[in-house]
Tab-separated table of C-alpha atoms in Angstrom:
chain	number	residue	atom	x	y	z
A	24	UNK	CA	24.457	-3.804	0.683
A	25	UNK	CA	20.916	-4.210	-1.167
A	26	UNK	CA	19.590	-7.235	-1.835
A	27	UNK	CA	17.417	-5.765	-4.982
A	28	UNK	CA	17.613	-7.407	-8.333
A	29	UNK	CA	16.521	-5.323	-11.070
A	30	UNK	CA	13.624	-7.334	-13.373
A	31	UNK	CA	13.986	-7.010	-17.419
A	32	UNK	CA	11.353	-5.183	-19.035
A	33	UNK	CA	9.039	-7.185	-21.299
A	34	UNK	CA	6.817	-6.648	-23.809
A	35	UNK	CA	2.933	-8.110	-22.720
A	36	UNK	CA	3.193	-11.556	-24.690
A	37	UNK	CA	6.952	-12.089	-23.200
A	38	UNK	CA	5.329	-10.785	-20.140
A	39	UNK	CA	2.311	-13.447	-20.369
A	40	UNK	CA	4.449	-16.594	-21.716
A	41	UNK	CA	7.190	-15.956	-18.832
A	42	UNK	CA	4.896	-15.894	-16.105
A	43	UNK	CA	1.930	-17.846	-16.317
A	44	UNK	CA	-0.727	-19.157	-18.812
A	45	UNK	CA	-4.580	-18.546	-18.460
A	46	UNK	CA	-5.931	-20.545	-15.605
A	47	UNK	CA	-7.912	-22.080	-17.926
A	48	UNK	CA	-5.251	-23.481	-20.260
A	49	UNK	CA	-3.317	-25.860	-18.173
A	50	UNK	CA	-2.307	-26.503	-15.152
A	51	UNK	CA	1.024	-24.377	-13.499
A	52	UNK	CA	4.432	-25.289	-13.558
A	53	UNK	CA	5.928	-25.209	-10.440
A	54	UNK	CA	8.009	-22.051	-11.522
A	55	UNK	CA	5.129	-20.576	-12.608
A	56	UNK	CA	2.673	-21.166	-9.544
A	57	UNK	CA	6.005	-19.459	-7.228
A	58	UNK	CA	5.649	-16.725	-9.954
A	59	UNK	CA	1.784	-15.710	-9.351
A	60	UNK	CA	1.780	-16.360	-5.731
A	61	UNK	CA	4.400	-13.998	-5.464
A	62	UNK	CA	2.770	-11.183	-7.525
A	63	UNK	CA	-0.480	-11.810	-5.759
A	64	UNK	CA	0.859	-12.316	-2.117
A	65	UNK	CA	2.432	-8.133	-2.277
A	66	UNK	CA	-1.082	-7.696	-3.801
A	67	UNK	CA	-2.600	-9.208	-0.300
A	68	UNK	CA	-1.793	-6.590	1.932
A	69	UNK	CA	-4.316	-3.900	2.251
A	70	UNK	CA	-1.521	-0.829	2.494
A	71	UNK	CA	0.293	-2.161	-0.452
A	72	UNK	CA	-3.420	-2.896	-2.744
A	73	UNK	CA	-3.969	1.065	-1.751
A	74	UNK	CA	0.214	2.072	-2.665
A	75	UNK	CA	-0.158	-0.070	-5.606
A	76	UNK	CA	-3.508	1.291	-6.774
A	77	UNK	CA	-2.185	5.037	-6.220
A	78	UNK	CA	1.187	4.743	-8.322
A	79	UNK	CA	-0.804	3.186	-11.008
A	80	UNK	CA	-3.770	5.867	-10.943
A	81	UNK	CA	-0.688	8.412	-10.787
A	82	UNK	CA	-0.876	10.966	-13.686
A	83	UNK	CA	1.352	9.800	-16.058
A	84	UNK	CA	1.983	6.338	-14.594
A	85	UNK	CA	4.503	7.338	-11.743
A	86	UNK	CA	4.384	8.630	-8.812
A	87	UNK	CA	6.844	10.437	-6.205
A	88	UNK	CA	6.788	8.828	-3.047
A	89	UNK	CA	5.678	11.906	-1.566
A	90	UNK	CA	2.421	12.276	-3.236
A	91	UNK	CA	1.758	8.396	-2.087
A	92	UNK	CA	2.524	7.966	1.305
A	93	UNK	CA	-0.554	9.459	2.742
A	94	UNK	CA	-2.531	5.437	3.559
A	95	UNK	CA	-2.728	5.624	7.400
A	96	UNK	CA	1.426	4.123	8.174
A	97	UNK	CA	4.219	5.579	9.163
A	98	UNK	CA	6.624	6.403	6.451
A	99	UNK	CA	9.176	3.391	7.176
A	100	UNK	CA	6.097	1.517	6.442
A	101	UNK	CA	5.280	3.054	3.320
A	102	UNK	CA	9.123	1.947	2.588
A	103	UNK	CA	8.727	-1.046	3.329
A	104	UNK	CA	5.588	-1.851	1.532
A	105	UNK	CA	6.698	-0.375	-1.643
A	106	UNK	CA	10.024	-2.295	-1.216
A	107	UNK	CA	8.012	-5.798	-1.145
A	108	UNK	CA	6.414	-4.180	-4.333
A	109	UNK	CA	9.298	-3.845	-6.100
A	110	UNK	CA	10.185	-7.309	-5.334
A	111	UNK	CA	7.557	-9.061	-6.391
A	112	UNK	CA	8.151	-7.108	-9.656
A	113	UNK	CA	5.083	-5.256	-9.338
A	114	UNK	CA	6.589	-1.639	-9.561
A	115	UNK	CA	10.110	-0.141	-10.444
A	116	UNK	CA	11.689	3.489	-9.183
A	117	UNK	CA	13.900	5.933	-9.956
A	118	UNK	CA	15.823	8.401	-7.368
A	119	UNK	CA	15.685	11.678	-8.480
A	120	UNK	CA	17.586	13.979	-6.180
A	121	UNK	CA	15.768	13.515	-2.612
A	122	UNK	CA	12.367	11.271	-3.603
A	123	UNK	CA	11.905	8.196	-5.162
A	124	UNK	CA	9.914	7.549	-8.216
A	125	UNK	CA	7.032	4.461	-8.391
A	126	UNK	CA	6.095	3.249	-12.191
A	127	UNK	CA	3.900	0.028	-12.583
A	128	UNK	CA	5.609	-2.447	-14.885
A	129	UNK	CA	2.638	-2.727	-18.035
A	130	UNK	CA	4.237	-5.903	-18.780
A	131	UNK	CA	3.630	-7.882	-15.595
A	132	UNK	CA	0.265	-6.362	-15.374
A	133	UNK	CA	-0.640	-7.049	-18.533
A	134	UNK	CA	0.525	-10.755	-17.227
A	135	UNK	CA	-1.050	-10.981	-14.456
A	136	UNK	CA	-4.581	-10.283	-16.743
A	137	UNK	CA	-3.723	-12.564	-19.116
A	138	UNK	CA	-3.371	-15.136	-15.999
A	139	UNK	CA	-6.730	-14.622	-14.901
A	140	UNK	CA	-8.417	-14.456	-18.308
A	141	UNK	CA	-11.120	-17.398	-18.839
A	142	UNK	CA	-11.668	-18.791	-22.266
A	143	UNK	CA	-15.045	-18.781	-23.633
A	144	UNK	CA	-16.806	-21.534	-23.580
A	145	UNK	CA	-16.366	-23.485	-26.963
A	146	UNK	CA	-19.473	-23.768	-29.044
């Protein structure tokens, strides 16, 4: 049985109001502080920064896990990692026959920007 939930696709100011305003703007929810911690704790690991970085640099914005696994862990690893990923609602997949696919979800990146955006000063 597999505990993965599968995240709803948002468009970047969805993405930005659901997860967390500018640092700048106000201080977090609760909700919202579990939110960002989240994305940036599967962020923390080394392995996963490198996984993450490779499936976004990916021609066309996905990647097979086979073109990706190749950052110095054994493939269960590599599962693993990209697993935690998905969690934290950083990537999605797709089987397709034998591999898996990686795509970076555009909305929760472009969240995760807005989140660390600061405000110019005002004049």
């Amino acid at each position: 049985m597999s505990n993965t939930r599968v995240l709803p696709l948002l468009d970047a100011d969805e993405a930005g109001a659901s997860c967390c305003p500018p640092l700048t703007e106000r201080p977090f929810t609760a909700e919202e502080a579990e939110t960002a911690a989240r994305m940036f704790k599967a962020l923390g690991d080394p392995v996963r920064l490198r996984l993450f970085s490779a499936v976004a640099s990916h021609e066309g914005g996905e990647a097979c896990v086979c073109d990706i696994s190749d950052v110095g862990v054994s493939q269960p690893t590599v599962s693993h990692h990209l697993k935690k990923l998905k969690e934290a609602g950083l990537l999605s997949s797709e089987r397709r026959g034998t591999w898996v696919y990686y795509r970076v979800e555009p909305s929760v990146l472009a969240a995760m920007g807005m989140l660390l955006t600061v405000a110019p000063a005002a004049a």
